[in-house]
Amino acid sequence: MDVLARRIDHTMLSMHMQRADVLRLCEEAMAYDFAAVCVPSYFVRDMADALQGSQVKPCTVIGFPFGYHLSLVKKHEAETALRMGAKELDLVVNLAAWFSGDRKLVADEIASITAVTHAHQARIKVIIETGYLSDEHLAALCEVCAHARVDYVKTSTGFGKEGARIAVVEQMRRILPEQVKIKASGGIRERAFALALLAAGADRIGTSSGIQMISE
């Protein structure tokens, strides 16, 4: 088995994607033994049905891509996705609130949605959009995520100004406790880069180029 395959979240998050794309992604993920399929919450039920009985986890995004939805809206979106069959949630942090000084709201939101996710025996990955963070903000947000006992901290949505970077993943790994894993995402299209991110401390790779990487 390819060392990279079980680390890949096979992802499509374009606004013009269709149900046929989701079903194709699920078939590919099962064929290549990827870790998860990640698509918009509109398609969760289709994805969960298609992946039923396989080891591939149905994953969706919450508050995507900017994260500045009201906390109640994001929590409801998370609860609905979990009821529909999602087993992993990628939650976008509210950087608008964070940079406005409302760190308590951000911490409470992450903790609340993490608790809901874990109550459904599912995993949560918090997207902190590292391209916008100073070293101080990166450390503080990682600490908030660790305190909330999230499963993963994720580098980026792919919609921000910067994707995954090796140096940032290394920095996150130094800050986060061992039990909190890292998902690298954004601009990962080549196998060598994905492997370098894993070596730097990442545990998952979010990409739409997974089949290309396995085929290299």
Backbone as JSON, one array per atom type, in Angstrom:
{
  "sequence": "MDVLARRIDHTMLSMHMQRADVLRLCEEAMAYDFAAVCVPSYFVRDMADALQGSQVKPCTVIGFPFGYHLSLVKKHEAETALRMGAKELDLVVNLAAWFSGDRKLVADEIASITAVTHAHQARIKVIIETGYLSDEHLAALCEVCAHARVDYVKTSTGFGKEGARIAVVEQMRRILPEQVKIKASGGIRERAFALALLAAGADRIGTSSGIQMISE",
  "N": [[0.84, -1.2, 0.0], [0.49, 2.25, -0.75], [2.39, 4.63, 1.01], [1.4, 7.16, 1.3], [-1.32, 7.19, 0.74], [-3.3, 6.59, 2.83], [-3.21, 8.9, 4.21], [-4.47, 10.92, 2.92], [-7.0, 13.32, 2.39], [-9.41, 13.26, 0.18], [-10.44, 15.72, -1.84], [-12.97, 18.05, -2.84], [-14.2, 21.19, -3.36], [-15.44, 23.1, -4.9], [-17.63, 25.7, -6.09], [-19.28, 25.04, -8.18], [-19.54, 22.34, -8.38], [-21.01, 19.05, -8.79], [-23.45, 16.44, -7.99], [-22.65, 14.1, -9.27], [-19.9, 14.43, -9.33], [-19.26, 14.11, -6.65], [-19.94, 11.42, -6.18], [-18.11, 10.21, -7.88], [-15.7, 10.98, -6.63], [-15.96, 9.55, -4.25], [-15.89, 6.89, -5.16], [-13.29, 6.85, -6.2], [-11.8, 7.38, -3.88], [-12.3, 5.08, -2.35], [-11.2, 3.16, -4.01], [-8.49, 3.86, -4.0], [-7.9, 3.8, -1.36], [-7.99, 6.07, 0.34], [-7.94, 8.36, 3.17], [-10.18, 9.98, 3.72], [-13.11, 11.53, 2.26], [-13.74, 14.81, 1.3], [-16.22, 17.14, 1.03], [-18.66, 19.77, 0.21], [-21.24, 20.56, 2.66], [-23.8, 20.27, 1.64], [-23.75, 17.95, 0.17], [-23.45, 15.86, 1.94], [-25.12, 13.65, 2.71], [-25.3, 12.14, 0.32], [-22.6, 11.49, 0.01], [-22.06, 10.07, 2.41], [-23.76, 7.86, 2.09], [-22.63, 6.71, -0.19], [-20.12, 5.95, 0.74], [-20.62, 4.12, 2.65], [-19.9, 1.29, 4.65], [-17.25, 1.21, 3.95], [-13.76, 2.0, 4.73], [-13.21, 4.61, 4.39], [-13.62, 7.91, 5.48], [-16.47, 10.04, 5.7], [-16.27, 13.44, 5.19], [-16.86, 16.89, 5.92], [-17.07, 20.5, 5.46], [-17.3, 23.26, 7.75], [-18.73, 26.42, 8.25], [-17.48, 27.42, 6.04], [-15.99, 29.36, 3.34], [-14.86, 31.33, 4.98], [-15.38, 31.55, 7.72], [-16.65, 33.41, 9.36], [-19.32, 33.24, 10.1], [-22.18, 33.35, 12.33], [-21.84, 31.91, 15.58], [-23.92, 30.19, 16.45], [-25.06, 29.47, 14.05], [-22.98, 28.08, 12.8], [-22.7, 25.98, 14.61], [-25.18, 24.74, 14.34], [-25.01, 23.97, 11.66], [-22.93, 22.12, 11.88], [-24.08, 20.17, 13.6], [-26.19, 19.3, 11.99], [-24.83, 18.24, 9.77], [-23.49, 16.12, 11.01], [-25.64, 14.53, 11.83], [-26.51, 13.77, 9.35], [-24.58, 12.05, 8.53], [-21.85, 12.68, 8.44], [-18.51, 12.04, 9.44], [-16.24, 13.35, 10.0], [-15.36, 16.71, 10.61], [-14.38, 19.78, 9.21], [-13.71, 22.66, 10.55], [-13.91, 26.12, 10.08], [-12.08, 28.65, 11.59], [-13.14, 31.65, 13.27], [-11.7, 34.22, 12.2], [-12.24, 36.91, 11.92], [-13.53, 37.61, 14.29], [-11.47, 36.9, 16.04], [-9.29, 38.64, 15.37], [-10.53, 40.96, 16.04], [-10.35, 41.0, 18.7], [-11.97, 39.34, 20.17], [-11.39, 36.85, 21.59], [-12.44, 35.05, 23.39], [-14.97, 34.38, 22.37], [-14.17, 32.96, 20.09], [-12.76, 30.83, 21.25], [-14.8, 29.65, 22.79], [-16.59, 28.91, 20.77], [-15.1, 27.0, 19.28], [-14.7, 25.07, 21.29], [-17.35, 24.35, 21.88], [-18.37, 23.28, 19.44], [-16.56, 21.26, 19.06], [-17.21, 19.6, 21.22], [-19.81, 18.79, 20.5], [-19.2, 17.4, 18.15], [-17.57, 15.29, 19.07], [-19.43, 14.03, 20.69], [-20.91, 12.73, 18.82], [-19.22, 10.73, 18.11], [-17.34, 11.49, 16.23], [-14.7, 13.2, 14.36], [-12.91, 16.3, 14.65], [-11.48, 18.93, 12.77], [-9.78, 21.89, 12.99], [-9.61, 24.74, 11.1], [-7.2, 27.12, 10.79], [-6.16, 29.02, 9.11], [-3.33, 29.79, 8.39], [-1.81, 31.57, 6.86], [-2.5, 34.15, 7.47], [-1.6, 34.66, 9.99], [0.45, 35.89, 12.59], [3.44, 34.84, 14.38], [2.76, 34.94, 17.08], [-0.06, 34.92, 17.06], [-0.48, 32.47, 15.8], [0.59, 30.66, 17.69], [-1.11, 31.2, 19.86], [-3.68, 30.53, 18.87], [-3.31, 27.81, 18.3], [-2.98, 26.91, 20.9], [-5.52, 27.43, 21.96], [-7.01, 25.61, 20.45], [-5.85, 23.2, 21.31], [-6.57, 23.23, 24.01], [-9.3, 22.91, 23.76], [-9.37, 20.34, 22.98], [-9.37, 19.43, 20.31], [-9.22, 17.33, 17.38], [-7.57, 17.66, 15.16], [-5.5, 20.31, 13.95], [-5.74, 22.45, 11.25], [-4.07, 23.76, 8.4], [-5.06, 25.57, 6.35], [-7.73, 26.87, 4.23], [-7.48, 26.83, 1.53], [-8.57, 28.85, 0.17], [-7.53, 31.17, 1.06], [-4.77, 33.55, 1.31], [-2.5, 32.08, 1.33], [-1.24, 28.78, 1.18], [-0.41, 25.53, 2.51], [2.68, 25.37, 4.31], [5.95, 24.16, 4.79], [7.64, 25.07, 6.88], [5.8, 26.28, 8.6], [4.16, 24.13, 9.35], [6.06, 22.66, 10.77], [6.47, 24.46, 12.86], [3.91, 24.48, 14.04], [3.83, 21.83, 14.92], [5.7, 21.89, 16.94], [4.39, 23.46, 18.8], [1.86, 22.31, 19.36], [0.31, 19.81, 21.46], [1.15, 16.29, 21.6], [-1.09, 14.67, 21.11], [-2.8, 16.13, 19.51], [-3.34, 16.35, 16.18], [-2.1, 17.28, 12.88], [-3.38, 18.76, 9.96], [-2.4, 19.36, 6.76], [-3.09, 21.65, 4.2], [-4.0, 23.19, 1.08], [-2.81, 24.19, -1.86], [-1.34, 21.87, -2.35], [-0.03, 19.79, -4.51], [1.86, 18.09, -5.52], [3.6, 15.02, -5.11], [6.13, 14.91, -3.78], [6.12, 17.26, -2.27], [3.94, 16.78, -0.57], [4.92, 14.56, 0.88], [7.07, 15.79, 2.14], [5.72, 17.54, 3.83], [4.47, 15.72, 5.52], [6.75, 14.66, 6.72], [7.51, 16.9, 8.1], [5.7, 17.0, 10.11], [2.98, 16.85, 9.65], [-0.13, 15.04, 9.62], [-2.3, 14.47, 8.05], [-3.21, 15.1, 4.63], [-4.79, 17.47, 2.8], [-6.18, 17.55, -0.33], [-6.88, 17.96, -3.83], [-5.51, 16.55, -5.61], [-4.84, 13.92, -5.17], [-4.9, 11.42, -6.53], [-3.16, 11.84, -8.63], [-0.8, 12.21, -7.14], [-0.43, 9.65, -6.03], [0.01, 8.26, -8.32], [2.38, 9.16, -9.26]],
  "CA": [[0.0, 0.0, 0.0], [1.24, 3.5, -0.81], [2.51, 5.25, 2.32], [0.7, 8.43, 1.29], [-2.75, 7.06, 0.47], [-4.14, 6.67, 4.02], [-3.07, 10.24, 4.8], [-5.08, 11.89, 2.01], [-8.41, 13.68, 2.35], [-9.73, 13.47, -1.24], [-11.23, 16.93, -1.61], [-13.5, 18.94, -3.88], [-15.0, 22.22, -2.69], [-15.78, 24.15, -5.86], [-19.03, 26.1, -5.98], [-20.07, 24.54, -9.31], [-19.49, 20.88, -8.42], [-22.31, 18.4, -8.85], [-23.56, 15.16, -7.29], [-21.84, 13.11, -9.99], [-18.51, 14.62, -8.89], [-19.15, 13.53, -5.31], [-19.96, 9.97, -6.31], [-16.83, 9.83, -8.47], [-14.7, 11.12, -5.58], [-16.12, 8.43, -3.31], [-15.38, 5.68, -5.83], [-11.82, 6.97, -6.27], [-11.24, 7.26, -2.52], [-12.35, 3.68, -1.94], [-10.27, 2.41, -4.86], [-7.11, 4.19, -3.63], [-7.8, 3.66, 0.08], [-7.72, 7.35, 0.98], [-8.45, 8.48, 4.53], [-11.49, 10.62, 3.77], [-13.59, 12.39, 1.16], [-14.19, 16.08, 1.87], [-17.05, 17.9, 0.1], [-19.57, 20.68, 0.92], [-22.25, 19.9, 3.49], [-24.97, 19.95, 0.81], [-23.61, 16.6, -0.39], [-23.05, 14.9, 2.98], [-25.9, 12.41, 2.68], [-24.86, 11.38, -0.85], [-21.26, 10.99, 0.31], [-22.15, 9.05, 3.46], [-24.36, 6.66, 1.5], [-21.69, 6.11, -1.14], [-18.97, 5.41, 1.46], [-21.08, 3.19, 3.7], [-19.26, -0.02, 4.63], [-15.83, 1.34, 3.63], [-12.95, 2.63, 5.77], [-13.05, 6.02, 4.03], [-14.5, 8.72, 6.3], [-17.16, 11.19, 5.08], [-15.84, 14.69, 5.83], [-17.38, 18.11, 5.32], [-16.54, 21.75, 6.01], [-18.26, 24.04, 8.53], [-18.37, 27.84, 8.22], [-16.51, 27.53, 4.94], [-14.54, 29.31, 3.59], [-14.33, 32.48, 5.72], [-15.46, 31.3, 9.15], [-17.23, 34.49, 10.17], [-20.73, 33.01, 10.4], [-22.5, 33.35, 13.75], [-21.52, 30.62, 16.21], [-25.1, 29.33, 16.45], [-25.22, 28.97, 12.68], [-21.93, 27.06, 12.58], [-23.02, 24.81, 15.44], [-26.32, 24.05, 13.7], [-24.48, 23.33, 10.46], [-22.17, 20.96, 12.32], [-25.02, 19.16, 14.1], [-26.93, 18.76, 10.85], [-23.92, 17.41, 8.99], [-23.25, 14.9, 11.77], [-26.85, 13.71, 11.74], [-26.61, 13.28, 7.97], [-23.62, 10.98, 8.32], [-20.44, 13.1, 8.45], [-17.7, 11.48, 10.52], [-15.18, 14.31, 10.24], [-15.73, 18.09, 10.29], [-13.3, 20.77, 9.1], [-14.33, 23.91, 11.02], [-13.11, 27.32, 9.83], [-12.06, 29.55, 12.74], [-13.64, 33.01, 13.01], [-10.58, 35.16, 12.33], [-12.78, 38.27, 12.08], [-13.7, 37.8, 15.74], [-10.16, 36.79, 16.68], [-8.52, 39.87, 15.18], [-11.27, 42.04, 16.71], [-10.09, 40.88, 20.12], [-12.96, 38.51, 20.83], [-10.79, 35.52, 21.65], [-13.32, 34.17, 24.15], [-15.97, 33.85, 21.44], [-13.52, 31.96, 19.25], [-12.47, 29.66, 22.08], [-16.07, 29.01, 23.14], [-17.14, 28.29, 19.56], [-14.33, 25.79, 18.99], [-14.98, 24.09, 22.33], [-18.74, 23.89, 21.75], [-18.54, 22.44, 18.25], [-15.76, 20.06, 19.32], [-18.0, 18.74, 22.11], [-20.88, 18.21, 19.69], [-18.59, 16.45, 17.23], [-17.14, 14.11, 19.82], [-20.64, 13.34, 21.16], [-21.34, 11.9, 17.69], [-18.09, 9.84, 17.81], [-16.71, 11.99, 15.01], [-13.47, 13.97, 14.56], [-12.96, 17.7, 14.21], [-10.24, 19.6, 12.37], [-10.02, 23.34, 13.02], [-8.81, 25.45, 10.09], [-6.8, 28.4, 11.38], [-5.71, 29.91, 8.02], [-2.03, 30.23, 8.89], [-1.24, 32.64, 6.06], [-2.86, 35.46, 8.05], [-1.24, 34.67, 11.41], [1.81, 36.11, 13.1], [3.87, 33.76, 15.26], [2.0, 35.04, 18.34], [-1.42, 34.47, 16.8], [-0.41, 31.04, 15.51], [0.76, 29.95, 18.96], [-2.3, 31.37, 20.69], [-4.78, 29.75, 18.31], [-3.0, 26.4, 18.53], [-3.24, 26.64, 22.31], [-6.98, 27.37, 22.1], [-7.44, 24.32, 19.88], [-5.39, 22.13, 22.2], [-7.39, 23.29, 25.22], [-10.62, 22.39, 23.4], [-9.16, 18.93, 22.65], [-9.7, 19.12, 18.92], [-8.45, 16.19, 16.87], [-6.56, 18.18, 14.22], [-5.46, 21.72, 13.53], [-5.53, 22.44, 9.8], [-3.36, 24.99, 8.01], [-5.7, 26.55, 5.48], [-8.9, 26.48, 3.45], [-7.19, 26.84, 0.1], [-9.18, 30.06, -0.37], [-6.81, 32.31, 1.61], [-3.66, 34.07, 0.51], [-1.36, 31.19, 1.4], [-1.55, 27.4, 1.52], [0.46, 24.87, 3.46], [4.12, 25.61, 4.23], [6.69, 23.22, 5.63], [8.12, 25.74, 8.1], [4.65, 26.52, 9.48], [3.8, 22.83, 9.91], [7.08, 22.37, 11.79], [6.19, 25.33, 13.99], [2.7, 23.97, 14.68], [4.13, 20.59, 15.6], [6.4, 22.23, 18.18], [3.45, 24.1, 19.73], [0.73, 21.46, 19.72], [0.61, 18.56, 22.17], [1.28, 15.13, 20.72], [-2.37, 14.06, 20.74], [-3.46, 16.96, 18.5], [-2.68, 16.12, 14.91], [-2.05, 18.41, 11.94], [-3.76, 18.54, 8.56], [-1.86, 20.36, 5.84], [-3.99, 21.81, 3.06], [-3.82, 24.41, 0.32], [-1.71, 24.22, -2.82], [-0.54, 20.64, -2.32], [-0.32, 19.13, -5.78], [2.95, 17.2, -5.89], [3.91, 13.98, -4.13], [7.3, 15.26, -2.99], [5.71, 18.28, -1.3], [3.09, 16.1, 0.42], [5.79, 13.76, 1.74], [7.85, 16.72, 2.95], [4.82, 18.03, 4.86], [4.33, 14.64, 6.49], [8.01, 14.6, 7.46], [7.57, 18.08, 8.96], [4.81, 16.81, 11.25], [1.57, 16.72, 9.27], [-0.69, 13.69, 9.69], [-3.22, 14.37, 6.93], [-3.0, 16.0, 3.51], [-6.0, 17.81, 2.08], [-5.79, 17.85, -1.71], [-7.68, 17.45, -4.95], [-4.55, 15.92, -6.52], [-4.41, 12.7, -4.54], [-4.66, 10.33, -7.5], [-1.91, 12.24, -9.31], [0.32, 11.95, -6.23], [-0.24, 8.21, -5.9], [0.43, 7.75, -9.61], [3.74, 9.64, -9.59]],
  "C": [[0.88, 1.25, 0.0], [1.21, 4.19, 0.55], [1.69, 6.53, 2.43], [-0.82, 8.28, 1.3], [-3.62, 7.26, 1.71], [-4.0, 7.99, 4.76], [-3.84, 11.3, 4.01], [-6.57, 12.06, 2.26], [-8.71, 14.11, 0.91], [-10.8, 14.56, -1.32], [-11.72, 17.58, -2.89], [-14.46, 19.9, -3.2], [-15.35, 23.37, -3.62], [-17.27, 24.46, -5.82], [-19.9, 25.55, -7.1], [-20.03, 23.02, -9.42], [-20.9, 20.3, -8.36], [-22.27, 17.04, -8.15], [-22.7, 14.09, -7.97], [-20.36, 13.21, -9.6], [-18.28, 13.98, -7.53], [-19.07, 12.01, -5.38], [-18.66, 9.46, -6.93], [-15.72, 9.91, -7.44], [-14.75, 9.95, -4.61], [-15.58, 7.13, -3.9], [-13.86, 5.7, -5.88], [-11.2, 6.76, -4.89], [-11.24, 5.82, -2.03], [-11.35, 2.84, -2.74], [-8.81, 2.63, -4.43], [-6.87, 4.12, -2.13], [-7.36, 4.96, 0.75], [-8.35, 7.39, 2.37], [-9.88, 8.99, 4.56], [-11.82, 11.24, 2.42], [-14.13, 13.65, 1.81], [-14.92, 16.9, 0.81], [-17.96, 18.83, 0.88], [-20.7, 19.93, 1.63], [-23.52, 19.56, 2.72], [-24.95, 18.5, 0.34], [-23.32, 15.53, 0.67], [-23.81, 13.59, 2.88], [-25.5, 11.54, 1.49], [-23.51, 10.73, -0.58], [-21.32, 9.86, 1.33], [-22.74, 7.75, 2.93], [-23.36, 5.93, 0.61], [-20.52, 5.43, -0.43], [-19.34, 4.37, 2.51], [-20.41, 1.81, 3.54], [-17.77, 0.03, 4.31], [-15.09, 1.96, 4.82], [-12.76, 4.12, 5.52], [-14.08, 6.85, 4.8], [-15.17, 9.83, 5.49], [-16.83, 12.46, 5.87], [-16.49, 15.88, 5.14], [-16.82, 19.33, 6.04], [-17.66, 22.53, 6.7], [-17.8, 25.5, 8.56], [-17.41, 28.18, 7.1], [-16.93, 28.59, 3.94], [-14.0, 30.38, 4.54], [-14.49, 32.4, 7.22], [-16.19, 32.33, 9.98], [-18.74, 34.42, 10.33], [-20.95, 33.1, 11.91], [-22.26, 31.95, 14.33], [-22.71, 29.67, 16.21], [-25.34, 28.72, 15.08], [-24.22, 27.86, 12.4], [-22.22, 25.8, 13.39], [-24.17, 24.02, 14.83], [-25.87, 23.33, 12.43], [-23.72, 22.05, 10.83], [-23.1, 19.83, 12.78], [-25.78, 18.5, 12.96], [-26.06, 17.83, 10.02], [-23.65, 16.08, 9.69], [-24.45, 13.97, 11.72], [-27.0, 13.09, 10.36], [-25.55, 12.24, 7.64], [-22.17, 11.39, 8.25], [-19.73, 12.5, 9.65], [-16.49, 12.35, 10.83], [-15.67, 15.68, 9.8], [-14.49, 18.96, 10.24], [-13.92, 22.14, 9.36], [-13.41, 25.1, 10.78], [-13.23, 28.26, 11.03], [-12.56, 30.93, 12.33], [-12.5, 34.01, 13.24], [-11.06, 36.6, 12.46], [-12.98, 38.58, 13.56], [-12.34, 37.8, 16.45], [-9.38, 38.09, 16.58], [-9.22, 41.1, 15.76], [-11.11, 41.98, 18.22], [-11.05, 39.99, 20.88], [-12.48, 37.06, 20.89], [-11.68, 34.54, 22.43], [-14.4, 33.56, 23.25], [-15.37, 32.74, 20.59], [-13.27, 30.68, 20.04], [-13.75, 28.91, 22.44], [-16.68, 28.29, 21.95], [-16.42, 26.98, 19.24], [-14.65, 24.7, 20.0], [-16.38, 23.5, 22.18], [-18.92, 22.93, 20.59], [-17.69, 21.17, 18.37], [-16.55, 19.09, 20.2], [-19.12, 18.05, 21.36], [-20.33, 17.12, 18.76], [-18.21, 15.16, 17.95], [-18.34, 13.34, 20.39], [-21.21, 12.43, 20.08], [-20.24, 10.91, 17.26], [-17.44, 10.21, 16.48], [-15.48, 12.82, 15.37], [-13.65, 15.39, 14.04], [-11.56, 18.21, 13.89], [-10.55, 21.09, 12.3], [-9.06, 24.03, 12.07], [-8.48, 26.84, 10.61], [-6.26, 29.4, 10.36], [-4.39, 30.59, 8.38], [-1.42, 31.39, 8.11], [-1.51, 34.03, 6.6], [-2.34, 35.64, 9.47], [0.22, 35.01, 11.65], [2.19, 34.91, 13.98], [3.06, 33.75, 16.56], [0.59, 34.52, 18.15], [-1.47, 32.97, 16.52], [-0.32, 30.24, 16.81], [-0.5, 30.02, 19.81], [-3.48, 30.54, 20.18], [-4.54, 28.25, 18.47], [-3.28, 26.02, 19.98], [-4.73, 26.56, 22.6], [-7.51, 26.03, 21.6], [-7.05, 23.15, 20.77], [-6.24, 22.07, 23.46], [-8.78, 22.71, 24.97], [-10.58, 20.9, 23.05], [-9.67, 18.57, 21.26], [-8.83, 17.96, 18.46], [-7.31, 16.64, 15.96], [-6.63, 19.7, 14.2], [-5.01, 21.72, 12.07], [-4.99, 23.79, 9.34], [-4.23, 26.01, 7.3], [-6.9, 25.96, 4.74], [-8.56, 26.22, 1.99], [-7.77, 28.06, -0.58], [-8.49, 31.32, 0.15], [-5.62, 32.69, 0.76], [-2.47, 33.12, 0.48], [-1.82, 29.79, 1.81], [-0.58, 26.85, 2.53], [1.93, 25.22, 3.22], [4.83, 24.69, 5.21], [7.11, 23.86, 6.94], [6.98, 25.96, 9.09], [4.19, 25.21, 10.12], [4.79, 22.43, 11.0], [6.82, 23.2, 13.06], [4.95, 24.86, 14.76], [2.98, 22.7, 15.48], [4.88, 20.84, 16.92], [5.44, 22.77, 19.24], [2.41, 23.12, 20.25], [1.15, 20.25, 20.53], [0.52, 17.38, 21.22], [-0.07, 14.6, 20.25], [-3.17, 14.88, 19.72], [-2.67, 16.85, 17.2], [-2.78, 17.34, 14.0], [-2.52, 17.95, 10.57], [-3.2, 19.7, 7.75], [-2.74, 20.43, 4.6], [-3.7, 23.14, 2.37], [-2.59, 24.35, -0.57], [-0.83, 22.98, -2.84], [-0.89, 19.79, -3.53], [0.72, 18.09, -6.18], [3.28, 16.25, -4.75], [5.06, 14.37, -3.22], [6.96, 16.3, -1.92], [4.86, 17.66, -0.2], [3.95, 15.29, 1.4], [6.64, 14.65, 2.66], [7.0, 17.29, 4.09], [4.59, 16.97, 5.94], [5.59, 14.53, 7.35], [8.13, 15.77, 8.45], [6.64, 17.96, 10.16], [3.34, 16.7, 10.92], [1.15, 15.25, 9.34], [-1.68, 13.43, 8.56], [-2.85, 15.42, 5.88], [-4.34, 16.23, 2.83], [-5.65, 18.25, 0.67], [-6.82, 17.33, -2.7], [-6.8, 16.7, -5.95], [-4.05, 14.58, -5.99], [-4.07, 11.59, -5.52], [-3.37, 10.61, -8.27], [-0.7, 11.92, -8.44], [0.6, 10.45, -6.12], [0.34, 7.64, -7.19], [1.86, 8.18, -9.97], [4.79, 8.57, -9.31]]
}
